[in-house]
Amino acid sequence: MRPAFAVAALALVLSAACATPAQAYRYDGPRWPGRTITYHNATGYTTAVRAAVRAWNSSGVRMRFRAVSRRNARVLITGGHGEGCRGVAQVGFHRGRRAPVRLGRGCAYESLMTHVVAHELGHILGLDHENRTCAVMNGSGVERCGSQPAFHFRCRVLERDDVRGAVRRYGGRVGTVRRDPFCPVFGPPAASLGLTLGLAADGAVAAGLTIPAPQRFVGDAGPTIFIRLAVYRYAGACPAVAAEGPPLIVTGADYGPQVTPVDYPPGPGVWCYAFAVQDVGGRRGPVATASIAVPPRGTVHQTTRGATGG
Ligand SMILES: [Zn+2]
């Protein structure tokens, strides 16, 4: 079934859930003349539209999408296709008619909307659904594209099949596609800030520090990646290379300023503590170290500011 957005002879295809039997990179609709397709994006999906356009324009296909004023655009991208991460588009070129692409409202996943727009631009180019393989033109989404690791997004927008289809139609050369289809949503843990150590009345050691939120590479909704704090202890001065081997403790941690207990009374002397924030993806931030002098009677005293190193 093909849900149609029937306007005269326009063939319009929904991006979602169309079980169109297909050959590889199936065509539908007439090919566009020339080498440029002008478009205007009248939605708020600025980043997603740019990313989708960039994917097609850098794919090797001898056809470019170019942003122009609404008045001069041959393709007009608007909202008005219901709610969520979905779209609908004209398939191929139709003379004398501005080609519509309509997107759903309120999609909170920038990476998903990038794929939706890339899919609809594929329809504009005249590609139909290819449901047998992993393709942006697969009408059922990415179910044939392998499972996505946690806290990753699908950053490879176009698949070879998509580009091959468009190249067969418009010429050009199938460029290299990124080997890993997935990219992390978040950067690795950043350096902790303001590390201090303090002694409680019973001689226990606590650390105060601020763990900055990680960089977010794509504007997707969803939770921030989880982190833990690994604590290492050394007698005397801090070693040149700290936070290696088994830690003293590993404790849950939050982003932002916090005070966390790190050690029972370690006994009198000078102690070095090293701190490494690690996320559930196994990535570590820079190691921060601080020392504290514990007096013989274990009374509350000295705090020492820490340092952050590689
Ligand atoms: Zn579609």
CSV table of C-alpha atoms and ligand atoms in Angstrom, one decimal:
chain,number,residue,atom,x,y,z
A,1,MET,CA,0.0,0.0,0.0
A,2,ARG,CA,1.2,3.5,-0.7
A,3,PRO,CA,-0.6,6.2,1.3
A,4,ALA,CA,-0.9,8.9,-1.3
A,5,PHE,CA,-0.9,12.6,-0.9
A,6,ALA,CA,-2.9,12.8,-4.1
A,7,VAL,CA,-2.8,16.1,-5.9
A,8,ALA,CA,-3.5,15.7,-9.5
A,9,ALA,CA,-0.9,13.4,-10.9
A,10,LEU,CA,1.6,13.9,-8.1
A,11,ALA,CA,3.0,10.7,-6.7
A,12,LEU,CA,3.6,11.3,-3.0
A,13,VAL,CA,4.9,8.7,-0.7
A,14,LEU,CA,4.8,8.5,3.1
A,15,SER,CA,8.2,7.9,4.6
A,16,ALA,CA,6.9,5.5,7.2
A,17,ALA,CA,5.6,2.0,6.9
A,18,CYS,CA,5.0,1.7,3.2
A,19,ALA,CA,5.6,-1.9,2.3
A,20,THR,CA,6.5,-1.2,-1.3
A,21,PRO,CA,8.0,-4.2,-2.9
A,22,ALA,CA,11.2,-2.9,-4.4
A,23,GLN,CA,14.3,-3.7,-6.4
A,24,ALA,CA,17.5,-2.1,-5.3
A,25,TYR,CA,17.3,1.7,-5.5
A,26,ARG,CA,14.0,1.6,-7.2
A,27,TYR,CA,13.0,4.7,-9.2
A,28,ASP,CA,9.7,6.4,-9.4
A,29,GLY,CA,8.8,9.8,-10.8
A,30,PRO,CA,10.7,11.7,-13.5
A,31,ARG,CA,14.3,12.7,-13.1
A,32,TRP,CA,15.1,16.4,-12.5
A,33,PRO,CA,16.6,18.5,-15.2
A,34,GLY,CA,19.9,20.2,-14.7
A,35,ARG,CA,22.4,19.8,-11.9
A,36,THR,CA,20.8,21.8,-9.0
A,37,ILE,CA,17.6,21.5,-7.1
A,38,THR,CA,16.8,24.6,-5.1
A,39,TYR,CA,15.0,24.3,-1.9
A,40,HIS,CA,13.7,26.4,1.0
A,41,ASN,CA,13.3,25.2,4.5
A,42,ALA,CA,10.4,26.8,6.2
A,43,THR,CA,10.5,24.6,9.3
A,44,GLY,CA,12.6,24.9,12.5
A,45,TYR,CA,14.5,21.7,11.6
A,46,THR,CA,17.5,23.8,10.5
A,47,THR,CA,20.2,21.4,11.6
A,48,ALA,CA,18.5,18.3,10.4
A,49,VAL,CA,17.8,19.7,6.9
A,50,ARG,CA,21.4,21.0,6.6
A,51,ALA,CA,22.8,17.7,7.6
A,52,ALA,CA,20.6,15.8,5.2
A,53,VAL,CA,21.4,18.2,2.4
A,54,ARG,CA,25.1,17.9,3.2
A,55,ALA,CA,24.9,14.1,3.1
A,56,TRP,CA,23.4,14.2,-0.5
A,57,ASN,CA,25.7,17.0,-1.7
A,58,SER,CA,28.8,15.1,-0.5
A,59,SER,CA,27.6,11.7,-1.7
A,60,GLY,CA,29.2,11.9,-5.2
A,61,VAL,CA,25.9,12.2,-7.0
A,62,ARG,CA,26.0,14.9,-9.8
A,63,MET,CA,23.1,16.8,-8.4
A,64,ARG,CA,23.2,19.4,-5.7
A,65,PHE,CA,20.5,20.8,-3.3
A,66,ARG,CA,20.9,24.5,-2.8
A,67,ALA,CA,19.2,26.7,-0.3
A,68,VAL,CA,17.4,29.7,-1.8
A,69,SER,CA,14.6,32.1,-0.9
A,70,ARG,CA,11.1,30.7,-0.5
A,71,ARG,CA,10.1,32.4,-3.7
A,72,ASN,CA,12.8,30.9,-5.8
A,73,ALA,CA,12.7,27.4,-4.4
A,74,ARG,CA,11.8,24.4,-6.5
A,75,VAL,CA,11.4,22.3,-3.4
A,76,LEU,CA,9.6,23.7,-0.3
A,77,ILE,CA,10.1,22.1,3.0
A,78,THR,CA,7.3,22.8,5.5
A,79,GLY,CA,5.6,21.3,8.5
A,80,GLY,CA,2.0,20.1,8.5
A,81,HIS,CA,2.6,16.4,8.3
A,82,GLY,CA,1.2,15.6,11.8
A,83,GLU,CA,3.3,15.1,14.9
A,84,GLY,CA,6.6,13.4,15.3
A,85,CYS,CA,9.7,12.3,13.3
A,86,ARG,CA,8.0,11.7,10.0
A,87,GLY,CA,7.7,13.2,6.5
A,88,VAL,CA,6.1,13.0,3.1
A,89,ALA,CA,7.4,14.2,-0.2
A,90,GLN,CA,6.8,14.3,-3.9
A,91,VAL,CA,8.6,11.6,-5.8
A,92,GLY,CA,10.7,12.9,-8.7
A,93,PHE,CA,10.3,16.0,-10.8
A,94,HIS,CA,7.0,17.4,-12.0
A,95,ARG,CA,7.1,20.4,-14.4
A,96,GLY,CA,5.5,23.6,-13.4
A,97,ARG,CA,4.9,22.5,-9.8
A,98,ARG,CA,6.9,23.3,-6.7
A,99,ALA,CA,7.7,20.0,-5.0
A,100,PRO,CA,6.5,19.7,-1.4
A,101,VAL,CA,8.3,18.1,1.5
A,102,ARG,CA,6.3,18.1,4.6
A,103,LEU,CA,7.6,17.2,8.0
A,104,GLY,CA,6.0,16.2,11.3
A,105,ARG,CA,6.0,18.7,14.2
A,106,GLY,CA,7.8,18.3,17.5
A,107,CYS,CA,10.5,15.7,16.6
A,108,ALA,CA,12.9,15.9,19.5
A,109,TYR,CA,15.5,13.6,17.8
A,110,GLU,CA,17.7,15.6,15.5
A,111,SER,CA,19.5,12.6,14.2
A,112,LEU,CA,16.2,10.8,13.4
A,113,MET,CA,14.9,13.9,11.6
A,114,THR,CA,18.1,14.1,9.6
A,115,HIS,CA,17.3,10.6,8.3
A,116,VAL,CA,13.7,11.5,7.6
A,117,VAL,CA,14.7,14.6,5.6
A,118,ALA,CA,17.4,12.6,3.7
A,119,HIS,CA,14.8,10.0,2.9
A,120,GLU,CA,12.3,12.6,1.6
A,121,LEU,CA,15.1,14.3,-0.5
A,122,GLY,CA,15.7,10.8,-1.9
A,123,HIS,CA,12.1,10.8,-3.0
A,124,ILE,CA,12.5,14.2,-4.5
A,125,LEU,CA,15.4,12.8,-6.5
A,126,GLY,CA,13.1,10.1,-7.7
A,127,LEU,CA,14.1,7.2,-5.5
A,128,ASP,CA,11.4,4.9,-4.2
A,129,HIS,CA,11.5,2.7,-1.2
A,130,GLU,CA,14.1,-0.1,-1.0
A,131,ASN,CA,12.9,-2.3,1.9
A,132,ARG,CA,15.2,-5.3,1.5
A,133,THR,CA,18.4,-3.7,2.7
A,134,CYS,CA,19.8,-1.1,5.0
A,135,ALA,CA,19.1,2.1,3.2
A,136,VAL,CA,17.9,5.6,4.0
A,137,MET,CA,15.2,4.8,1.4
A,138,ASN,CA,14.0,1.8,3.4
A,139,GLY,CA,10.4,2.7,4.2
A,140,SER,CA,10.5,0.8,7.4
A,141,GLY,CA,13.4,2.7,8.9
A,142,VAL,CA,16.6,1.3,10.2
A,143,GLU,CA,15.4,-2.1,11.2
A,144,ARG,CA,17.8,-3.7,8.6
A,145,CYS,CA,20.7,-1.5,9.7
A,146,GLY,CA,21.9,-3.4,12.8
A,147,SER,CA,21.5,-2.5,16.4
A,148,GLN,CA,22.5,0.8,17.7
A,149,PRO,CA,24.8,0.9,20.8
A,150,ALA,CA,23.5,2.7,23.8
A,151,PHE,CA,24.2,6.5,23.8
A,152,HIS,CA,25.0,6.4,20.1
A,153,PHE,CA,23.2,7.7,17.1
A,154,ARG,CA,23.2,6.7,13.4
A,155,CYS,CA,25.5,9.3,12.0
A,156,ARG,CA,25.9,7.6,8.6
A,157,VAL,CA,23.0,9.1,6.9
A,158,LEU,CA,23.1,7.6,3.4
A,159,GLU,CA,24.0,4.0,2.6
A,160,ARG,CA,25.8,2.9,-0.5
A,161,ASP,CA,22.5,1.6,-2.0
A,162,ASP,CA,21.0,5.0,-1.8
A,163,VAL,CA,23.9,6.7,-3.5
A,164,ARG,CA,24.2,4.0,-6.1
A,165,GLY,CA,20.6,4.6,-7.1
A,166,ALA,CA,21.0,8.3,-7.4
A,167,VAL,CA,24.3,8.0,-9.3
A,168,ARG,CA,22.7,5.7,-11.8
A,169,ARG,CA,20.1,8.3,-12.4
A,170,TYR,CA,22.1,11.5,-12.3
A,171,GLY,CA,25.7,10.4,-12.8
A,172,GLY,CA,28.7,11.0,-10.6
A,173,ARG,CA,30.6,8.5,-8.5
A,174,VAL,CA,29.6,6.7,-5.3
A,175,GLY,CA,31.8,8.2,-2.7
A,176,THR,CA,33.2,6.4,0.3
A,177,VAL,CA,30.7,6.0,3.1
A,178,ARG,CA,31.8,6.2,6.7
A,179,ARG,CA,32.8,2.7,7.9
A,180,ASP,CA,31.1,2.9,11.4
A,181,PRO,CA,27.5,3.8,11.0
A,182,PHE,CA,27.2,4.9,14.6
A,183,CYS,CA,28.7,7.9,16.5
A,184,PRO,CA,28.5,8.7,20.2
A,185,VAL,CA,25.9,11.1,21.3
A,186,PHE,CA,28.2,12.4,24.0
A,187,GLY,CA,31.9,13.4,24.2
A,188,PRO,CA,34.1,11.7,26.8
A,189,PRO,CA,34.1,13.0,30.4
A,190,ALA,CA,35.5,16.4,30.8
A,191,ALA,CA,38.1,17.4,33.4
A,192,SER,CA,36.7,17.7,36.9
A,193,LEU,CA,36.9,21.1,38.5
A,194,GLY,CA,37.6,22.5,41.9
A,195,LEU,CA,38.9,19.3,43.5
A,196,THR,CA,39.4,19.6,47.3
A,197,LEU,CA,39.8,17.0,50.0
A,198,GLY,CA,38.6,17.3,53.6
A,199,LEU,CA,38.7,15.3,56.8
A,200,ALA,CA,35.7,14.5,58.9
A,201,ALA,CA,35.8,14.5,62.7
A,202,ASP,CA,36.4,10.7,62.6
A,203,GLY,CA,39.3,11.1,60.1
A,204,ALA,CA,37.3,9.9,57.1
A,205,VAL,CA,38.2,11.6,53.8
A,206,ALA,CA,35.7,13.3,51.5
A,207,ALA,CA,36.2,15.0,48.2
A,208,GLY,CA,34.5,18.0,46.8
A,209,LEU,CA,34.5,18.5,43.1
A,210,THR,CA,32.5,19.6,40.1
A,211,ILE,CA,31.9,17.2,37.2
A,212,PRO,CA,31.0,19.1,34.1
A,213,ALA,CA,28.3,17.8,31.8
A,214,PRO,CA,29.7,16.2,28.7
A,215,GLN,CA,29.6,17.7,25.3
A,216,ARG,CA,26.5,16.6,23.3
A,217,PHE,CA,27.3,16.0,19.7
A,218,VAL,CA,23.8,15.8,18.4
A,219,GLY,CA,20.6,17.5,19.6
A,220,ASP,CA,18.8,14.3,20.5
A,221,ALA,CA,16.5,14.0,23.5
A,222,GLY,CA,17.2,11.4,26.1
A,223,PRO,CA,19.2,11.0,29.3
A,224,THR,CA,22.7,12.1,29.7
A,225,ILE,CA,25.3,9.3,29.6
A,226,PHE,CA,25.8,7.8,33.1
A,227,ILE,CA,29.1,8.2,34.9
A,228,ARG,CA,31.0,6.7,37.8
A,229,LEU,CA,33.9,8.0,39.8
A,230,ALA,CA,37.0,5.8,40.3
A,231,VAL,CA,39.1,6.7,43.3
A,232,TYR,CA,42.7,5.7,43.8
A,233,ARG,CA,44.9,6.2,46.9
A,234,TYR,CA,48.7,6.5,47.3
A,235,ALA,CA,50.8,6.9,50.4
A,236,GLY,CA,53.0,10.0,50.2
A,237,ALA,CA,53.2,12.2,47.2
A,238,CYS,CA,51.1,11.7,44.1
A,239,PRO,CA,52.9,9.5,41.5
A,240,ALA,CA,53.6,10.8,38.1
A,241,VAL,CA,51.1,8.4,36.6
A,242,ALA,CA,48.1,8.0,38.8
A,243,ALA,CA,44.8,6.2,38.5
A,244,GLU,CA,46.2,2.9,37.1
A,245,GLY,CA,45.4,-0.5,38.3
A,246,PRO,CA,42.5,-1.5,40.6
A,247,PRO,CA,40.9,1.5,42.3
A,248,LEU,CA,40.3,2.0,46.0
A,249,ILE,CA,36.6,2.5,45.3
A,250,VAL,CA,34.2,3.1,42.4
A,251,THR,CA,31.2,5.1,43.3
A,252,GLY,CA,28.2,6.5,41.5
A,253,ALA,CA,28.5,10.2,40.5
A,254,ASP,CA,26.4,13.0,39.2
A,255,TYR,CA,27.2,15.9,37.0
A,256,GLY,CA,27.6,19.2,38.8
A,257,PRO,CA,29.1,20.1,42.2
A,258,GLN,CA,29.2,17.4,44.8
A,259,VAL,CA,30.8,16.1,47.9
A,260,THR,CA,31.5,12.4,48.0
A,261,PRO,CA,33.1,10.2,50.8
A,262,VAL,CA,36.2,8.5,49.4
A,263,ASP,CA,38.0,6.8,52.3
A,264,TYR,CA,37.7,5.7,55.9
A,265,PRO,CA,40.3,7.0,58.2
A,266,PRO,CA,43.5,6.2,56.2
A,267,GLY,CA,45.8,6.7,59.2
A,268,PRO,CA,48.2,9.5,59.9
A,269,GLY,CA,50.5,10.7,57.1
A,270,VAL,CA,50.3,12.3,53.7
A,271,TRP,CA,47.9,10.6,51.3
A,272,CYS,CA,47.3,11.2,47.6
A,273,TYR,CA,44.0,10.5,46.0
A,274,ALA,CA,43.4,10.3,42.3
A,275,PHE,CA,40.0,10.6,40.7
A,276,ALA,CA,38.9,9.5,37.3
A,277,VAL,CA,35.4,10.0,35.9
A,278,GLN,CA,34.4,7.2,33.6
A,279,ASP,CA,31.2,6.8,31.6
A,280,VAL,CA,29.3,3.6,30.9
A,281,GLY,CA,30.9,3.6,27.4
A,282,GLY,CA,34.2,3.0,29.2
A,283,ARG,CA,35.7,6.4,28.4
A,284,ARG,CA,37.7,8.3,31.0
A,285,GLY,CA,38.1,11.9,31.7
A,286,PRO,CA,41.4,13.5,32.7
A,287,VAL,CA,42.8,12.3,36.0
A,288,ALA,CA,42.6,14.7,38.9
A,289,THR,CA,44.8,14.4,42.0
A,290,ALA,CA,44.9,15.9,45.4
A,291,SER,CA,46.9,15.3,48.6
A,292,ILE,CA,45.9,15.5,52.2
A,293,ALA,CA,47.9,15.4,55.5
A,294,VAL,CA,46.2,13.4,58.1
A,295,PRO,CA,47.4,14.3,61.6
A,296,PRO,CA,48.2,11.6,64.2
A,297,ARG,CA,45.0,12.2,66.2
A,298,GLY,CA,42.8,12.4,63.1
A,299,THR,CA,41.4,15.8,64.0
A,300,VAL,CA,39.8,18.0,61.3
A,301,HIS,CA,42.3,20.2,59.6
A,302,GLN,CA,44.0,20.4,56.4
A,303,THR,CA,42.6,20.5,52.9
A,304,THR,CA,44.7,20.6,49.9
A,305,ARG,CA,43.6,21.7,46.5
A,306,GLY,CA,44.0,19.3,43.7
A,307,ALA,CA,45.3,19.3,40.3
A,308,THR,CA,44.1,17.9,37.0
A,309,GLY,CA,46.4,16.1,34.7
A,310,GLY,CA,46.2,14.2,31.4
B,1,ZN,ZN,9.2,7.2,1.8
